[in-house]
């Protein structure tokens, strides 16, 4: 009996924690491709676009080569390091971006987005070739939840995770 008490308490605690967030608090968008990383559909400046979700990426990036097609500006800044190191230690120039309106489901993503050459990473995604990477900065700020079982992403219906926390205190 004593051996069952701790697992039972952990189960009850887990159920209480899970029930504190009702599904109505989130909008869900489907994961459209599940290759190396999950890919979701959104829009960039009103144009349909795919984004790779990568919690291992510190910053969110757009494909610099798509600036004209998706109508966003890029420029170098004296206040920011102009290189990023990616997979395999490969370095790429990094740019500031402007004129970006990024939507994931009903949520506008207001975050500093950078741009770099990403096409070499996206060659294997077929028709779901992303225009950018949503990194840990966006995922944490907006409280995105990747539900691998249901193959969807939950987005709180408030403008940021911070507002979501304030609302539920």
mmCIF file of N, CA, C and O in Angstrom, residues 42-51 62-73 98-102 129-132:
data_model
loop_
_atom_site.group_PDB
_atom_site.id
_atom_site.type_symbol
_atom_site.label_atom_id
_atom_site.label_comp_id
_atom_site.label_asym_id
_atom_site.label_seq_id
_atom_site.Cartn_x
_atom_site.Cartn_y
_atom_site.Cartn_z
ATOM 1 N N UNK A 42 1.426 29.617 -41.711
ATOM 2 C CA UNK A 42 1.052 30.933 -41.208
ATOM 3 C C UNK A 42 1.022 31.895 -42.371
ATOM 4 O O UNK A 42 0.895 31.473 -43.528
ATOM 5 N N UNK A 43 1.137 33.171 -42.072
ATOM 6 C CA UNK A 43 1.266 34.161 -43.140
ATOM 7 C C UNK A 43 2.386 35.132 -42.784
ATOM 8 O O UNK A 43 2.659 35.401 -41.615
ATOM 9 N N UNK A 44 3.021 35.643 -43.808
ATOM 10 C CA UNK A 44 4.032 36.682 -43.663
ATOM 11 C C UNK A 44 3.641 37.805 -44.609
ATOM 12 O O UNK A 44 3.589 37.604 -45.826
ATOM 13 N N UNK A 45 3.299 38.939 -44.030
ATOM 14 C CA UNK A 45 2.833 40.096 -44.803
ATOM 15 C C UNK A 45 1.674 39.731 -45.738
ATOM 16 O O UNK A 45 1.611 40.153 -46.887
ATOM 17 N N UNK A 46 0.764 38.914 -45.225
ATOM 18 C CA UNK A 46 -0.433 38.543 -45.959
ATOM 19 C C UNK A 46 -0.263 37.395 -46.937
ATOM 20 O O UNK A 46 -1.226 36.952 -47.549
ATOM 21 N N UNK A 47 0.951 36.899 -47.110
ATOM 22 C CA UNK A 47 1.221 35.797 -48.031
ATOM 23 C C UNK A 47 1.328 34.487 -47.253
ATOM 24 O O UNK A 47 2.011 34.436 -46.223
ATOM 25 N N UNK A 48 0.688 33.420 -47.726
ATOM 26 C CA UNK A 48 0.827 32.131 -47.051
ATOM 27 C C UNK A 48 2.300 31.732 -46.962
ATOM 28 O O UNK A 48 3.060 31.925 -47.923
ATOM 29 N N UNK A 49 2.690 31.203 -45.816
ATOM 30 C CA UNK A 49 4.095 30.839 -45.603
ATOM 31 C C UNK A 49 4.175 29.700 -44.588
ATOM 32 O O UNK A 49 3.305 29.562 -43.730
ATOM 33 N N UNK A 50 5.223 28.907 -44.710
ATOM 34 C CA UNK A 50 5.483 27.835 -43.750
ATOM 35 C C UNK A 50 6.643 28.228 -42.852
ATOM 36 O O UNK A 50 7.583 28.908 -43.281
ATOM 37 N N UNK A 51 6.559 27.780 -41.600
ATOM 38 C CA UNK A 51 7.597 28.068 -40.620
ATOM 39 C C UNK A 51 7.979 26.792 -39.887
ATOM 40 O O UNK A 51 7.114 26.017 -39.484
ATOM 41 N N UNK A 62 14.211 34.616 -40.667
ATOM 42 C CA UNK A 62 13.541 34.519 -41.959
ATOM 43 C C UNK A 62 14.590 34.235 -43.021
ATOM 44 O O UNK A 62 15.774 34.577 -42.842
ATOM 45 N N UNK A 63 14.176 33.640 -44.130
ATOM 46 C CA UNK A 63 15.066 33.373 -45.250
ATOM 47 C C UNK A 63 15.327 34.691 -45.978
ATOM 48 O O UNK A 63 14.407 35.286 -46.563
ATOM 49 N N UNK A 64 16.560 35.179 -45.909
ATOM 50 C CA UNK A 64 16.912 36.475 -46.496
ATOM 51 C C UNK A 64 16.611 36.524 -47.996
ATOM 52 O O UNK A 64 16.203 37.566 -48.516
ATOM 53 N N UNK A 65 16.767 35.407 -48.675
ATOM 54 C CA UNK A 65 16.513 35.354 -50.117
ATOM 55 C C UNK A 65 15.047 35.506 -50.488
ATOM 56 O O UNK A 65 14.718 35.648 -51.661
ATOM 57 N N UNK A 66 14.148 35.490 -49.503
ATOM 58 C CA UNK A 66 12.711 35.620 -49.761
ATOM 59 C C UNK A 66 12.189 37.027 -49.436
ATOM 60 O O UNK A 66 10.988 37.262 -49.453
ATOM 61 N N UNK A 67 13.083 37.963 -49.146
ATOM 62 C CA UNK A 67 12.677 39.310 -48.736
ATOM 63 C C UNK A 67 11.792 39.994 -49.780
ATOM 64 O O UNK A 67 10.769 40.585 -49.439
ATOM 65 N N UNK A 68 12.163 39.918 -51.035
ATOM 66 C CA UNK A 68 11.367 40.580 -52.077
ATOM 67 C C UNK A 68 10.013 39.889 -52.253
ATOM 68 O O UNK A 68 8.978 40.543 -52.319
ATOM 69 N N UNK A 69 10.014 38.566 -52.298
ATOM 70 C CA UNK A 69 8.773 37.806 -52.499
ATOM 71 C C UNK A 69 7.767 38.062 -51.373
ATOM 72 O O UNK A 69 6.574 38.205 -51.618
ATOM 73 N N UNK A 70 8.250 38.147 -50.131
ATOM 74 C CA UNK A 70 7.363 38.334 -48.983
ATOM 75 C C UNK A 70 7.324 39.781 -48.492
ATOM 76 O O UNK A 70 6.712 40.078 -47.481
ATOM 77 N N UNK A 71 7.988 40.650 -49.214
ATOM 78 C CA UNK A 71 7.941 42.101 -48.997
ATOM 79 C C UNK A 71 8.367 42.530 -47.587
ATOM 80 O O UNK A 71 7.653 43.256 -46.909
ATOM 81 N N UNK A 72 9.545 42.063 -47.165
ATOM 82 C CA UNK A 72 10.113 42.575 -45.925
ATOM 83 C C UNK A 72 11.502 43.137 -46.217
ATOM 84 O O UNK A 72 12.145 42.760 -47.187
ATOM 85 N N UNK A 73 11.913 44.084 -45.416
ATOM 86 C CA UNK A 73 13.188 44.762 -45.597
ATOM 87 C C UNK A 73 14.278 44.057 -44.796
ATOM 88 O O UNK A 73 14.004 43.478 -43.741
ATOM 89 N N UNK A 98 12.599 44.377 -41.231
ATOM 90 C CA UNK A 98 11.531 45.323 -40.939
ATOM 91 C C UNK A 98 10.361 45.070 -41.865
ATOM 92 O O UNK A 98 10.466 44.308 -42.826
ATOM 93 N N UNK A 99 9.247 45.706 -41.572
ATOM 94 C CA UNK A 99 8.013 45.576 -42.353
ATOM 95 C C UNK A 99 7.554 44.125 -42.382
ATOM 96 O O UNK A 99 7.212 43.583 -43.428
ATOM 97 N N UNK A 100 7.568 43.484 -41.207
ATOM 98 C CA UNK A 100 7.122 42.093 -41.134
ATOM 99 C C UNK A 100 5.852 41.997 -40.298
ATOM 100 O O UNK A 100 5.786 42.482 -39.178
ATOM 101 N N UNK A 101 4.848 41.384 -40.887
ATOM 102 C CA UNK A 101 3.614 41.064 -40.162
ATOM 103 C C UNK A 101 3.461 39.556 -40.253
ATOM 104 O O UNK A 101 3.063 39.013 -41.288
ATOM 105 N N UNK A 102 3.793 38.894 -39.164
ATOM 106 C CA UNK A 102 3.788 37.440 -39.111
ATOM 107 C C UNK A 102 2.607 36.962 -38.291
ATOM 108 O O UNK A 102 2.389 37.441 -37.176
ATOM 109 N N UNK A 129 8.376 23.861 -47.909
ATOM 110 C CA UNK A 129 9.641 24.572 -47.684
ATOM 111 C C UNK A 129 9.388 25.844 -46.868
ATOM 112 O O UNK A 129 8.676 26.746 -47.301
ATOM 113 N N UNK A 130 9.965 25.921 -45.664
ATOM 114 C CA UNK A 130 9.716 27.080 -44.790
ATOM 115 C C UNK A 130 10.347 28.365 -45.308
ATOM 116 O O UNK A 130 11.342 28.343 -46.017
ATOM 117 N N UNK A 131 9.750 29.470 -44.915
ATOM 118 C CA UNK A 131 10.319 30.784 -45.192
ATOM 119 C C UNK A 131 11.065 31.289 -43.950
ATOM 120 O O UNK A 131 11.748 32.290 -44.002
ATOM 121 N N UNK A 132 10.926 30.553 -42.847
ATOM 122 C CA UNK A 132 11.613 30.975 -41.636
ATOM 123 C C UNK A 132 11.584 29.928 -40.541
ATOM 124 O O UNK A 132 10.945 28.889 -40.667
#
